[in-house]
mmCIF file of C-alpha atoms and ligand atoms in Angstrom:
data_model
loop_
_atom_site.group_PDB
_atom_site.id
_atom_site.type_symbol
_atom_site.label_atom_id
_atom_site.label_comp_id
_atom_site.label_asym_id
_atom_site.label_seq_id
_atom_site.Cartn_x
_atom_site.Cartn_y
_atom_site.Cartn_z
ATOM 1 C CA UNK A 782 62.295 50.037 -13.651
ATOM 2 C CA UNK A 783 63.661 47.628 -16.212
ATOM 3 C CA UNK A 784 65.764 49.005 -19.030
ATOM 4 C CA UNK A 785 67.329 47.581 -22.164
ATOM 5 C CA UNK A 786 66.649 47.411 -25.855
ATOM 6 C CA UNK A 787 63.873 44.829 -25.658
ATOM 7 C CA UNK A 788 60.787 45.791 -27.692
ATOM 8 C CA UNK A 789 57.723 46.059 -25.505
ATOM 9 C CA UNK A 790 54.609 44.502 -27.019
ATOM 10 C CA UNK A 791 50.965 45.153 -26.340
ATOM 11 C CA UNK A 792 50.551 41.457 -25.515
ATOM 12 C CA UNK A 793 53.218 41.680 -22.800
ATOM 13 C CA UNK A 794 51.519 44.733 -21.286
ATOM 14 C CA UNK A 795 48.139 43.017 -21.353
ATOM 15 C CA UNK A 796 49.623 39.921 -19.799
ATOM 16 C CA UNK A 797 51.113 41.962 -16.947
ATOM 17 C CA UNK A 798 47.841 43.825 -16.404
ATOM 18 C CA UNK A 799 46.021 40.500 -16.483
ATOM 19 C CA UNK A 800 47.754 39.710 -13.201
ATOM 20 C CA UNK A 801 46.525 42.836 -11.443
ATOM 21 C CA UNK A 802 43.280 42.119 -9.626
ATOM 22 C CA UNK A 803 40.412 44.407 -8.773
ATOM 23 C CA UNK A 804 39.295 42.522 -5.674
ATOM 24 C CA UNK A 805 36.021 44.378 -5.364
ATOM 25 C CA UNK A 806 34.920 42.994 -8.718
ATOM 26 C CA UNK A 807 36.608 39.648 -8.342
ATOM 27 C CA UNK A 808 38.663 39.729 -11.526
ATOM 28 C CA UNK A 809 41.737 41.136 -13.239
ATOM 29 C CA UNK A 810 41.970 44.465 -15.085
ATOM 30 C CA UNK A 811 42.060 42.858 -18.531
ATOM 31 C CA UNK A 812 39.416 40.228 -17.868
ATOM 32 C CA UNK A 813 37.080 42.886 -16.492
ATOM 33 C CA UNK A 814 37.581 44.988 -19.639
ATOM 34 C CA UNK A 815 38.901 47.929 -17.642
ATOM 35 C CA UNK A 816 41.918 48.774 -19.812
ATOM 36 C CA UNK A 817 41.552 51.205 -22.695
ATOM 37 C CA UNK A 818 43.621 53.606 -24.762
ATOM 38 C CA UNK A 819 46.754 51.466 -24.500
ATOM 39 C CA UNK A 820 49.568 53.282 -26.295
ATOM 40 C CA UNK A 821 53.156 52.054 -26.651
ATOM 41 C CA UNK A 822 55.946 54.279 -27.829
ATOM 42 C CA UNK A 823 59.613 53.377 -27.654
ATOM 43 C CA UNK A 824 59.279 51.758 -24.261
ATOM 44 C CA UNK A 825 56.865 54.399 -22.935
ATOM 45 C CA UNK A 826 53.492 52.955 -22.007
ATOM 46 C CA UNK A 827 50.261 54.854 -21.529
ATOM 47 C CA UNK A 828 46.820 53.458 -20.739
ATOM 48 C CA UNK A 829 43.668 54.214 -18.845
ATOM 49 C CA UNK A 830 41.771 52.150 -16.329
ATOM 50 C CA UNK A 831 38.042 52.623 -16.560
ATOM 51 C CA UNK A 832 36.348 52.807 -13.243
ATOM 52 C CA UNK A 833 33.088 53.802 -11.682
ATOM 53 C CA UNK A 834 33.530 57.507 -10.798
ATOM 54 C CA UNK A 835 32.313 56.895 -7.227
ATOM 55 C CA UNK A 836 35.209 54.509 -6.687
ATOM 56 C CA UNK A 837 37.759 56.869 -8.258
ATOM 57 C CA UNK A 838 39.698 58.199 -5.254
ATOM 58 C CA UNK A 839 39.785 54.785 -3.570
ATOM 59 C CA UNK A 840 41.423 53.220 -6.594
ATOM 60 C CA UNK A 841 44.757 54.958 -6.430
ATOM 61 C CA UNK A 842 46.415 51.782 -5.036
ATOM 62 C CA UNK A 843 44.991 49.794 -7.973
ATOM 63 C CA UNK A 844 46.360 52.351 -10.425
ATOM 64 C CA UNK A 845 49.761 52.186 -8.786
ATOM 65 C CA UNK A 846 49.707 48.389 -8.833
ATOM 66 C CA UNK A 847 48.957 48.479 -12.555
ATOM 67 C CA UNK A 848 51.846 50.874 -13.191
ATOM 68 C CA UNK A 849 54.182 48.730 -11.135
ATOM 69 C CA UNK A 850 53.208 45.551 -12.980
ATOM 70 C CA UNK A 851 53.879 47.156 -16.380
ATOM 71 C CA UNK A 852 57.086 48.839 -15.202
ATOM 72 C CA UNK A 853 58.518 45.404 -14.427
ATOM 73 C CA UNK A 854 58.339 44.324 -18.090
ATOM 74 C CA UNK A 855 61.816 44.314 -19.640
ATOM 75 C CA UNK A 856 62.250 47.282 -21.974
ATOM 76 C CA UNK A 857 59.632 49.502 -20.340
ATOM 77 C CA UNK A 858 61.057 52.962 -19.693
ATOM 78 C CA UNK A 859 58.025 54.732 -18.272
ATOM 79 C CA UNK A 860 54.408 53.952 -17.425
ATOM 80 C CA UNK A 861 51.482 56.315 -17.085
ATOM 81 C CA UNK A 862 48.173 54.892 -15.958
ATOM 82 C CA UNK A 863 45.162 57.174 -15.679
ATOM 83 C CA UNK A 864 41.858 56.430 -13.999
ATOM 84 C CA UNK A 865 38.923 57.371 -16.211
ATOM 85 C CA UNK A 866 35.206 57.170 -15.624
ATOM 86 C CA UNK A 867 32.962 54.593 -17.222
ATOM 87 C CA UNK A 868 31.256 55.668 -20.405
ATOM 88 C CA UNK A 869 28.262 57.879 -19.689
ATOM 89 C CA UNK A 870 28.701 57.656 -15.941
ATOM 90 C CA UNK A 871 29.775 61.168 -15.140
ATOM 91 C CA UNK A 872 32.977 63.143 -14.852
ATOM 92 C CA UNK A 873 36.233 61.589 -15.964
ATOM 93 C CA UNK A 874 39.477 60.900 -14.141
ATOM 94 C CA UNK A 875 39.690 61.353 -10.424
ATOM 95 C CA UNK A 876 41.927 64.397 -9.936
ATOM 96 C CA UNK A 877 44.353 62.462 -7.750
ATOM 97 C CA UNK A 878 45.133 60.191 -10.679
ATOM 98 C CA UNK A 879 45.229 62.599 -13.613
ATOM 99 C CA UNK A 880 48.282 62.282 -15.837
ATOM 100 C CA UNK A 881 50.988 64.859 -15.218
ATOM 101 C CA UNK A 882 50.663 67.782 -17.595
ATOM 102 C CA UNK A 883 47.109 66.887 -18.602
ATOM 103 C CA UNK A 884 44.977 69.880 -19.629
ATOM 104 C CA UNK A 885 42.623 71.202 -16.985
ATOM 105 C CA UNK A 886 39.450 70.207 -18.756
ATOM 106 C CA UNK A 887 38.407 67.121 -20.723
ATOM 107 C CA UNK A 888 38.385 67.340 -24.523
ATOM 108 C CA UNK A 889 34.654 66.689 -24.605
ATOM 109 C CA UNK A 890 31.749 66.949 -22.246
ATOM 110 C CA UNK A 891 31.322 63.230 -21.671
ATOM 111 C CA UNK A 892 30.472 59.885 -23.199
ATOM 112 C CA UNK A 893 33.148 57.726 -24.789
ATOM 113 C CA UNK A 894 35.296 60.787 -25.324
ATOM 114 C CA UNK A 895 36.131 61.018 -21.661
ATOM 115 C CA UNK A 896 37.784 57.611 -21.924
ATOM 116 C CA UNK A 897 40.408 58.866 -24.347
ATOM 117 C CA UNK A 898 43.579 60.390 -23.068
ATOM 118 C CA UNK A 899 43.553 64.134 -23.547
ATOM 119 C CA UNK A 900 46.544 65.813 -25.138
ATOM 120 C CA UNK A 901 48.436 68.228 -22.945
ATOM 121 C CA UNK A 902 48.061 71.840 -24.033
ATOM 122 C CA UNK A 903 45.318 71.274 -26.613
ATOM 123 C CA UNK A 904 41.935 72.670 -25.598
ATOM 124 C CA UNK A 905 39.707 70.975 -28.165
ATOM 125 C CA UNK A 906 40.184 68.776 -31.193
ATOM 126 C CA UNK A 907 37.727 68.840 -34.069
ATOM 127 C CA UNK A 908 37.627 66.547 -37.071
ATOM 128 C CA UNK A 909 36.768 67.654 -40.582
ATOM 129 C CA UNK A 910 35.400 64.648 -42.407
ATOM 130 C CA UNK A 911 33.568 63.687 -45.574
ATOM 131 C CA UNK A 912 31.799 60.591 -46.769
ATOM 132 C CA UNK A 913 33.931 60.467 -49.918
ATOM 133 C CA UNK A 914 36.898 62.140 -51.568
ATOM 134 C CA UNK A 915 36.911 65.251 -53.714
ATOM 135 C CA UNK A 916 34.161 67.205 -51.967
ATOM 136 C CA UNK A 917 36.558 69.896 -50.744
ATOM 137 C CA UNK A 918 37.222 68.540 -47.257
ATOM 138 C CA UNK A 919 40.851 69.696 -47.127
ATOM 139 C CA UNK A 920 40.041 73.092 -48.612
ATOM 140 C CA UNK A 921 37.368 73.483 -45.963
ATOM 141 C CA UNK A 922 39.689 72.264 -43.179
ATOM 142 C CA UNK A 923 42.434 74.770 -43.977
ATOM 143 C CA UNK A 924 40.037 77.689 -44.386
ATOM 144 C CA UNK A 925 38.144 76.705 -41.255
ATOM 145 C CA UNK A 926 41.419 76.580 -39.306
ATOM 146 C CA UNK A 927 42.377 79.996 -40.680
ATOM 147 C CA UNK A 928 38.876 81.283 -39.899
ATOM 148 C CA UNK A 929 39.295 80.163 -36.280
ATOM 149 C CA UNK A 930 42.725 81.834 -36.169
ATOM 150 C CA UNK A 931 41.273 85.015 -37.700
ATOM 151 C CA UNK A 932 38.804 84.967 -34.834
ATOM 152 C CA UNK A 933 41.692 85.239 -32.387
ATOM 153 C CA UNK A 934 42.262 81.621 -31.451
ATOM 154 C CA UNK A 935 45.504 79.642 -31.290
ATOM 155 C CA UNK A 936 45.021 76.974 -33.917
ATOM 156 C CA UNK A 937 46.806 73.854 -35.095
ATOM 157 C CA UNK A 938 46.066 71.858 -38.218
ATOM 158 C CA UNK A 939 46.781 68.141 -38.379
ATOM 159 C CA UNK A 940 46.618 66.534 -41.792
ATOM 160 C CA UNK A 941 45.447 63.029 -40.937
ATOM 161 C CA UNK A 942 44.606 62.330 -44.572
ATOM 162 C CA UNK A 943 47.468 59.881 -44.729
ATOM 163 C CA UNK A 944 46.360 58.520 -48.103
ATOM 164 C CA UNK A 945 46.487 61.887 -49.813
ATOM 165 C CA UNK A 946 48.091 64.527 -47.613
ATOM 166 C CA UNK A 947 47.331 67.916 -49.172
ATOM 167 C CA UNK A 948 48.268 70.309 -46.379
ATOM 168 C CA UNK A 949 51.858 70.920 -47.537
ATOM 169 C CA UNK A 950 50.387 72.213 -50.817
ATOM 170 C CA UNK A 951 47.412 74.033 -49.308
ATOM 171 C CA UNK A 952 49.382 75.804 -46.576
ATOM 172 C CA UNK A 953 52.303 76.556 -48.864
ATOM 173 C CA UNK A 954 54.719 74.883 -46.452
ATOM 174 C CA UNK A 955 57.793 73.049 -47.701
ATOM 175 C CA UNK A 956 60.666 71.306 -45.978
ATOM 176 C CA UNK A 957 60.854 68.790 -43.199
ATOM 177 C CA UNK A 958 59.901 69.491 -39.601
ATOM 178 C CA UNK A 959 62.794 69.622 -37.184
ATOM 179 C CA UNK A 960 63.226 67.450 -34.140
ATOM 180 C CA UNK A 961 65.152 69.277 -31.423
ATOM 181 C CA UNK A 962 65.410 66.245 -29.126
ATOM 182 C CA UNK A 963 65.416 63.438 -31.698
ATOM 183 C CA UNK A 964 62.087 62.152 -30.348
ATOM 184 C CA UNK A 965 59.400 64.748 -30.909
ATOM 185 C CA UNK A 966 58.748 66.960 -33.918
ATOM 186 C CA UNK A 967 58.187 70.684 -34.072
ATOM 187 C CA UNK A 968 55.167 71.525 -36.223
ATOM 188 C CA UNK A 969 55.723 73.730 -39.260
ATOM 189 C CA UNK A 970 54.071 77.147 -39.268
ATOM 190 C CA UNK A 971 52.481 79.446 -41.774
ATOM 191 C CA UNK A 972 49.731 82.078 -41.617
ATOM 192 C CA UNK A 973 49.782 81.723 -37.817
ATOM 193 C CA UNK A 974 48.798 78.043 -37.985
ATOM 194 C CA UNK A 975 50.876 75.211 -36.553
ATOM 195 C CA UNK A 976 50.723 72.433 -39.105
ATOM 196 C CA UNK A 977 51.721 68.773 -39.164
ATOM 197 C CA UNK A 978 51.283 66.444 -42.101
ATOM 198 C CA UNK A 979 52.693 63.090 -43.065
ATOM 199 C CA UNK A 980 53.305 64.886 -46.357
ATOM 200 C CA UNK A 981 56.171 66.786 -44.688
ATOM 201 C CA UNK A 982 57.909 63.530 -43.972
ATOM 202 C CA UNK A 983 57.460 61.671 -47.227
ATOM 203 C CA UNK A 984 57.495 62.583 -50.885
ATOM 204 C CA UNK A 985 54.006 63.615 -52.049
ATOM 205 C CA UNK A 986 54.373 61.360 -55.079
ATOM 206 C CA UNK A 987 55.258 58.249 -53.062
ATOM 207 C CA UNK A 988 52.343 55.845 -52.999
ATOM 208 C CA UNK A 989 51.554 54.796 -49.473
ATOM 209 C CA UNK A 990 50.017 51.561 -48.403
ATOM 210 C CA UNK A 991 48.880 51.699 -44.829
ATOM 211 C CA UNK A 992 47.837 48.760 -42.757
ATOM 212 C CA UNK A 993 45.587 49.222 -39.716
ATOM 213 C CA UNK A 994 48.251 49.291 -36.985
ATOM 214 C CA UNK A 995 50.456 51.605 -39.058
ATOM 215 C CA UNK A 996 47.586 54.032 -39.495
ATOM 216 C CA UNK A 997 47.040 54.048 -35.762
ATOM 217 C CA UNK A 998 50.636 54.607 -34.832
ATOM 218 C CA UNK A 999 51.147 57.290 -37.507
ATOM 219 C CA UNK A 1000 48.158 59.218 -36.227
ATOM 220 C CA UNK A 1001 49.070 58.784 -32.613
ATOM 221 C CA UNK A 1002 52.603 60.023 -33.284
ATOM 222 C CA UNK A 1003 51.396 63.018 -35.244
ATOM 223 C CA UNK A 1004 49.086 63.871 -32.368
ATOM 224 C CA UNK A 1005 51.169 63.082 -29.345
ATOM 225 C CA UNK A 1006 54.796 63.355 -30.470
ATOM 226 C CA UNK A 1007 54.419 66.812 -31.962
ATOM 227 C CA UNK A 1008 55.273 69.879 -29.880
ATOM 228 C CA UNK A 1009 51.963 71.611 -30.445
ATOM 229 C CA UNK A 1010 52.412 73.935 -27.468
ATOM 230 C CA UNK A 1011 49.259 75.624 -26.186
ATOM 231 C CA UNK A 1012 46.387 75.486 -28.665
ATOM 232 C CA UNK A 1013 42.768 76.498 -28.268
ATOM 233 C CA UNK A 1014 41.820 74.141 -31.031
ATOM 234 C CA UNK A 1015 43.388 71.538 -33.276
ATOM 235 C CA UNK A 1016 41.622 70.963 -36.603
ATOM 236 C CA UNK A 1017 42.127 67.448 -37.951
ATOM 237 C CA UNK A 1018 41.706 66.874 -41.691
ATOM 238 C CA UNK A 1019 40.474 63.267 -41.731
ATOM 239 C CA UNK A 1020 40.956 60.809 -44.590
ATOM 240 C CA UNK A 1021 37.831 60.751 -46.796
ATOM 241 C CA UNK A 1022 35.308 57.983 -46.372
ATOM 242 C CA UNK A 1023 33.981 55.917 -43.534
ATOM 243 C CA UNK A 1024 36.096 52.756 -43.596
ATOM 244 C CA UNK A 1025 38.000 51.072 -40.799
ATOM 245 C CA UNK A 1026 40.884 53.541 -40.824
ATOM 246 C CA UNK A 1027 38.516 56.452 -40.369
ATOM 247 C CA UNK A 1028 36.594 54.669 -37.650
ATOM 248 C CA UNK A 1029 39.822 53.867 -35.788
ATOM 249 C CA UNK A 1030 40.858 57.492 -35.970
ATOM 250 C CA UNK A 1031 37.490 58.713 -34.798
ATOM 251 C CA UNK A 1032 37.816 56.315 -31.880
ATOM 252 C CA UNK A 1033 41.415 57.099 -31.057
ATOM 253 C CA UNK A 1034 41.434 60.860 -31.026
ATOM 254 C CA UNK A 1035 39.838 62.688 -28.100
ATOM 255 C CA UNK A 1036 37.536 64.635 -30.396
ATOM 256 C CA UNK A 1037 35.316 67.417 -29.084
ATOM 257 C CA UNK A 1038 33.285 67.151 -32.280
ATOM 258 C CA UNK A 1039 33.243 66.619 -36.023
ATOM 259 C CA UNK A 1040 32.085 68.642 -38.987
ATOM 260 C CA UNK A 1041 30.996 66.912 -42.167
ATOM 261 C CA UNK A 1042 31.735 68.483 -45.532
ATOM 262 C CA UNK A 1043 29.372 67.619 -48.342
ATOM 263 C CA UNK A 1044 28.508 68.773 -51.830
ATOM 264 C CA UNK A 1045 24.844 69.159 -52.615
ATOM 265 C CA UNK A 1046 24.606 66.143 -54.894
ATOM 266 C CA UNK A 1047 22.367 63.436 -53.571
ATOM 267 C CA UNK A 1048 25.030 60.828 -53.867
ATOM 268 C CA UNK A 1049 27.429 62.843 -51.755
ATOM 269 C CA UNK A 1050 24.684 63.369 -49.237
ATOM 270 C CA UNK A 1051 24.165 59.670 -48.901
ATOM 271 C CA UNK A 1052 27.885 59.481 -48.195
ATOM 272 C CA UNK A 1053 27.627 62.362 -45.756
ATOM 273 C CA UNK A 1054 25.030 60.384 -43.870
ATOM 274 C CA UNK A 1055 27.509 57.528 -43.522
ATOM 275 C CA UNK A 1056 30.053 59.969 -42.097
ATOM 276 C CA UNK A 1057 27.528 61.244 -39.633
ATOM 277 C CA UNK A 1058 26.603 57.768 -38.511
ATOM 278 C CA UNK A 1059 30.247 56.833 -38.105
ATOM 279 C CA UNK A 1060 30.828 59.618 -35.583
ATOM 280 C CA UNK A 1061 27.595 58.902 -33.805
ATOM 281 C CA UNK A 1062 28.626 55.275 -33.481
ATOM 282 C CA UNK A 1063 31.736 56.293 -31.558
ATOM 283 C CA UNK A 1064 29.931 58.987 -29.558
ATOM 284 C CA UNK A 1065 31.639 61.964 -31.175
ATOM 285 C CA UNK A 1066 29.223 64.889 -31.354
ATOM 286 C CA UNK A 1067 28.589 66.019 -34.924
ATOM 287 C CA UNK A 1068 28.781 69.806 -34.836
ATOM 288 C CA UNK A 1069 27.081 70.121 -38.203
ATOM 289 C CA UNK A 1070 27.271 69.889 -41.985
ATOM 290 C CA UNK A 1071 28.982 72.353 -44.325
ATOM 291 C CA UNK A 1072 27.745 72.477 -47.890
ATOM 292 C CA UNK A 1073 30.703 73.013 -50.204
ATOM 293 C CA UNK A 1074 30.454 73.896 -53.917
ATOM 294 C CA UNK A 1075 26.976 74.918 -52.932
ATOM 295 C CA UNK A 1076 26.243 77.155 -55.923
ATOM 296 C CA UNK A 1077 28.145 78.794 -58.753
ATOM 297 C CA UNK A 1078 28.411 82.517 -59.450
ATOM 298 C CA UNK A 1079 29.382 83.377 -63.007
ATOM 299 C CA UNK A 1080 32.537 85.493 -62.800
ATOM 300 C CA UNK A 1081 31.459 87.513 -65.859
ATOM 301 C CA UNK A 1082 27.835 88.369 -65.223
ATOM 302 C CA UNK A 1083 27.455 87.454 -61.543
ATOM 303 C CA UNK A 1084 24.546 85.147 -62.338
ATOM 304 C CA UNK A 1085 24.093 82.490 -59.696
ATOM 305 C CA UNK A 1086 23.374 78.895 -60.773
ATOM 306 C CA UNK A 1087 22.520 76.091 -58.439
ATOM 307 C CA UNK A 1088 24.320 73.565 -60.576
ATOM 308 C CA UNK A 1089 24.137 70.743 -58.078
ATOM 309 C CA UNK A 1090 20.686 71.442 -56.733
ATOM 310 C CA UNK A 1091 21.741 73.794 -53.955
ATOM 311 C CA UNK A 1092 20.310 73.437 -50.471
ATOM 312 C CA UNK A 1093 20.434 69.656 -50.226
ATOM 313 C CA UNK A 1094 22.763 69.697 -47.252
ATOM 314 C CA UNK A 1095 20.586 72.085 -45.277
ATOM 315 C CA UNK A 1096 17.523 69.923 -45.835
ATOM 316 C CA UNK A 1097 19.490 66.780 -45.101
ATOM 317 C CA UNK A 1098 20.961 68.244 -41.911
ATOM 318 C CA UNK A 1099 17.452 69.054 -40.716
ATOM 319 C CA UNK A 1100 16.281 65.564 -41.537
ATOM 320 C CA UNK A 1101 19.200 64.036 -39.669
ATOM 321 C CA UNK A 1102 18.754 66.282 -36.673
ATOM 322 C CA UNK A 1103 22.123 68.002 -36.936
ATOM 323 C CA UNK A 1104 23.030 71.640 -37.515
ATOM 324 C CA UNK A 1105 23.702 73.242 -40.871
ATOM 325 C CA UNK A 1106 26.871 75.290 -40.442
ATOM 326 C CA UNK A 1107 26.918 77.182 -43.732
ATOM 327 C CA UNK A 1108 27.497 77.058 -47.450
ATOM 328 C CA UNK A 1109 30.520 77.812 -49.598
ATOM 329 C CA UNK A 1110 30.021 78.427 -53.331
ATOM 330 C CA UNK A 1111 31.954 76.823 -56.139
ATOM 331 C CA UNK A 1112 34.396 79.458 -57.243
ATOM 332 C CA UNK A 1113 37.620 79.331 -59.139
ATOM 333 C CA UNK A 1114 39.197 81.728 -56.635
ATOM 334 C CA UNK A 1115 38.688 79.169 -53.868
ATOM 335 C CA UNK A 1116 40.270 76.444 -55.972
ATOM 336 C CA UNK A 1117 43.203 78.525 -57.175
ATOM 337 C CA UNK A 1118 44.041 79.912 -53.757
ATOM 338 C CA UNK A 1119 43.840 76.629 -51.893
ATOM 339 C CA UNK A 1120 45.779 74.764 -54.560
ATOM 340 C CA UNK A 1121 48.514 77.408 -54.614
ATOM 341 C CA UNK A 1122 49.086 77.496 -50.875
ATOM 342 C CA UNK A 1123 47.339 80.796 -50.231
ATOM 343 C CA UNK A 1124 43.919 79.871 -48.887
ATOM 344 C CA UNK A 1125 41.223 82.460 -49.482
ATOM 345 C CA UNK A 1126 40.759 83.366 -45.813
ATOM 346 C CA UNK A 1127 44.286 84.812 -45.776
ATOM 347 C CA UNK A 1128 44.763 85.811 -49.418
ATOM 348 C CA UNK A 1129 41.425 87.615 -49.810
ATOM 349 C CA UNK A 1130 40.241 88.281 -46.251
ATOM 350 C CA UNK A 1131 37.709 90.878 -47.450
ATOM 351 C CA UNK A 1132 36.028 88.535 -49.923
ATOM 352 C CA UNK A 1133 32.563 87.167 -49.147
ATOM 353 C CA UNK A 1134 34.095 83.672 -49.205
ATOM 354 C CA UNK A 1135 36.548 84.481 -46.416
ATOM 355 C CA UNK A 1136 33.650 85.957 -44.503
ATOM 356 C CA UNK A 1137 31.641 82.782 -45.024
ATOM 357 C CA UNK A 1138 34.498 80.645 -43.668
ATOM 358 C CA UNK A 1139 34.946 82.929 -40.650
ATOM 359 C CA UNK A 1140 31.224 82.714 -39.967
ATOM 360 C CA UNK A 1141 31.328 78.926 -40.103
ATOM 361 C CA UNK A 1142 34.409 78.972 -37.837
ATOM 362 C CA UNK A 1143 32.560 81.130 -35.322
ATOM 363 C CA UNK A 1144 29.575 78.779 -35.311
ATOM 364 C CA UNK A 1145 31.854 75.777 -34.861
ATOM 365 C CA UNK A 1146 33.724 77.456 -32.023
ATOM 366 C CA UNK A 1147 30.528 78.527 -30.300
ATOM 367 C CA UNK A 1148 29.379 74.922 -30.279
ATOM 368 C CA UNK A 1149 32.711 73.699 -28.937
ATOM 369 C CA UNK A 1150 32.782 76.425 -26.337
ATOM 370 C CA UNK A 1151 29.334 75.648 -25.070
ATOM 371 C CA UNK A 1152 30.344 72.003 -24.697
ATOM 372 C CA UNK A 1153 33.886 72.490 -23.464
ATOM 373 C CA UNK A 1154 33.324 74.671 -20.414
ATOM 374 C CA UNK A 1155 34.072 78.213 -19.385
ATOM 375 C CA UNK A 1156 37.849 78.091 -19.878
ATOM 376 C CA UNK A 1157 37.555 78.791 -23.609
ATOM 377 C CA UNK A 1158 37.888 82.403 -24.759
ATOM 378 C CA UNK A 1159 34.895 84.029 -26.383
ATOM 379 C CA UNK A 1160 35.114 85.447 -29.898
ATOM 380 C CA UNK A 1161 33.021 88.156 -31.406
ATOM 381 C CA UNK A 1162 32.143 88.371 -35.083
ATOM 382 C CA UNK A 1163 31.313 91.722 -36.561
HETATM 383 P P1 ADP B 1505 38.987 66.550 -50.608
HETATM 384 O O1 ADP B 1505 39.842 66.904 -49.435
HETATM 385 O O2 ADP B 1505 37.548 66.360 -50.225
HETATM 386 O O3 ADP B 1505 39.501 65.461 -51.460
HETATM 387 P P2 ADP B 1505 39.957 69.044 -51.749
HETATM 388 O O4 ADP B 1505 39.794 70.036 -50.665
HETATM 389 O O5 ADP B 1505 41.313 68.495 -52.040
HETATM 390 O O6 ADP B 1505 38.923 67.847 -51.544
HETATM 391 O O7 ADP B 1505 39.318 69.695 -53.056
HETATM 392 C C1 ADP B 1505 39.317 69.052 -54.298
HETATM 393 C C2 ADP B 1505 39.508 70.128 -55.380
HETATM 394 O O8 ADP B 1505 38.375 70.995 -55.383
HETATM 395 C C3 ADP B 1505 40.719 71.012 -55.122
HETATM 396 O O9 ADP B 1505 41.309 71.332 -56.344
HETATM 397 C C4 ADP B 1505 40.126 72.259 -54.492
HETATM 398 O O10 ADP B 1505 40.879 73.428 -54.713
HETATM 399 C C5 ADP B 1505 38.777 72.328 -55.180
HETATM 400 N N1 ADP B 1505 37.733 72.982 -54.363
HETATM 401 C C6 ADP B 1505 37.364 72.684 -53.110
HETATM 402 N N2 ADP B 1505 36.375 73.488 -52.690
HETATM 403 C C7 ADP B 1505 36.088 74.333 -53.719
HETATM 404 C C8 ADP B 1505 35.157 75.406 -53.940
HETATM 405 N N3 ADP B 1505 34.283 75.766 -52.993
HETATM 406 N N4 ADP B 1505 35.206 76.053 -55.117
HETATM 407 C C9 ADP B 1505 36.079 75.680 -56.088
HETATM 408 N N5 ADP B 1505 36.972 74.687 -55.968
HETATM 409 C C10 ADP B 1505 36.985 74.013 -54.795
#
């Protein structure tokens, strides 16, 4: 294998793969559109070759030829090629060709998800998304993650909101993550959650301008270069909105499903619909909608007001054919606790709000479990 300090480019890898022929289909791997999930990292190259599942076992020589071709590029230190099944055509990756250390089950039951490289040790990844900012997506993500942990699961939380990382504040974690080997990062921990955020690495006040490729590599590093260990579930707090960056992320991450956070206002619901469509476009199952700031209970008299026209999300979910996962009221205690790094699920576990988050977490997990196979542990809510 070639060594040296030469930077390996995607173009060089594609060029090398363009010389590897799949004789049965009379073309090369690139020309036939068989390469996906190409990831480059400091001379380490990872990609998948999409094949018809019936041909899987017979294609080991093709996979090896592809690895060999890329390994010959100056600067390449390691190559991992994985055979994956065509979209919608059945089970992924022939066992003979699975990447070393890959988890025993795919991150999602099928579709485009099976084409993405799973992440070793992580059972399922779920995205928490919203059509626009300020609807309480991050507050929901942290409390959902804590709700899953309270239900006995090993949980990680990845703050992919690279434009406005709020997890350092919401989890009460300060300081930089350490890197024992100079290559990978250890996640920070609090309340039993393993947490990674770009906010740990940069100053929260520093304005960040991200271009497409930077977004992709930042996310991929936070996912794949972090020592997550064994997790049942990784909750990803997505950037708000449905632009290109969000779409890229939804495409890049092997998501088992997404939850959409919405406030009851009509306008937010229109945005929520965009979020829903975005995930559907990339074949990520939408697990359901959570209505946040659903209603307001007066702290003095206990009177409940539906200030935003409560119930919109439930009706909208029905209309859109997706599940309604639950509602969280607007309450100062939720704001104060999440903004002070003591989310309500851990700081007031007996409150009805914590109970509501745990209930939503249980519904989310049940949906993941039913899609992700029998290996997942079962949780019981009392
Ligand atoms: P987003 O991630 O959608 O931008 P955040 O989670 O940062 O939204 O929430 C925006 C603000 O609203 C924060 O100050 C947060 O504490 C507050 N907030 C979120 N959900 C609630 C709620 N249910 N009740 C009261 N305040 C909330």
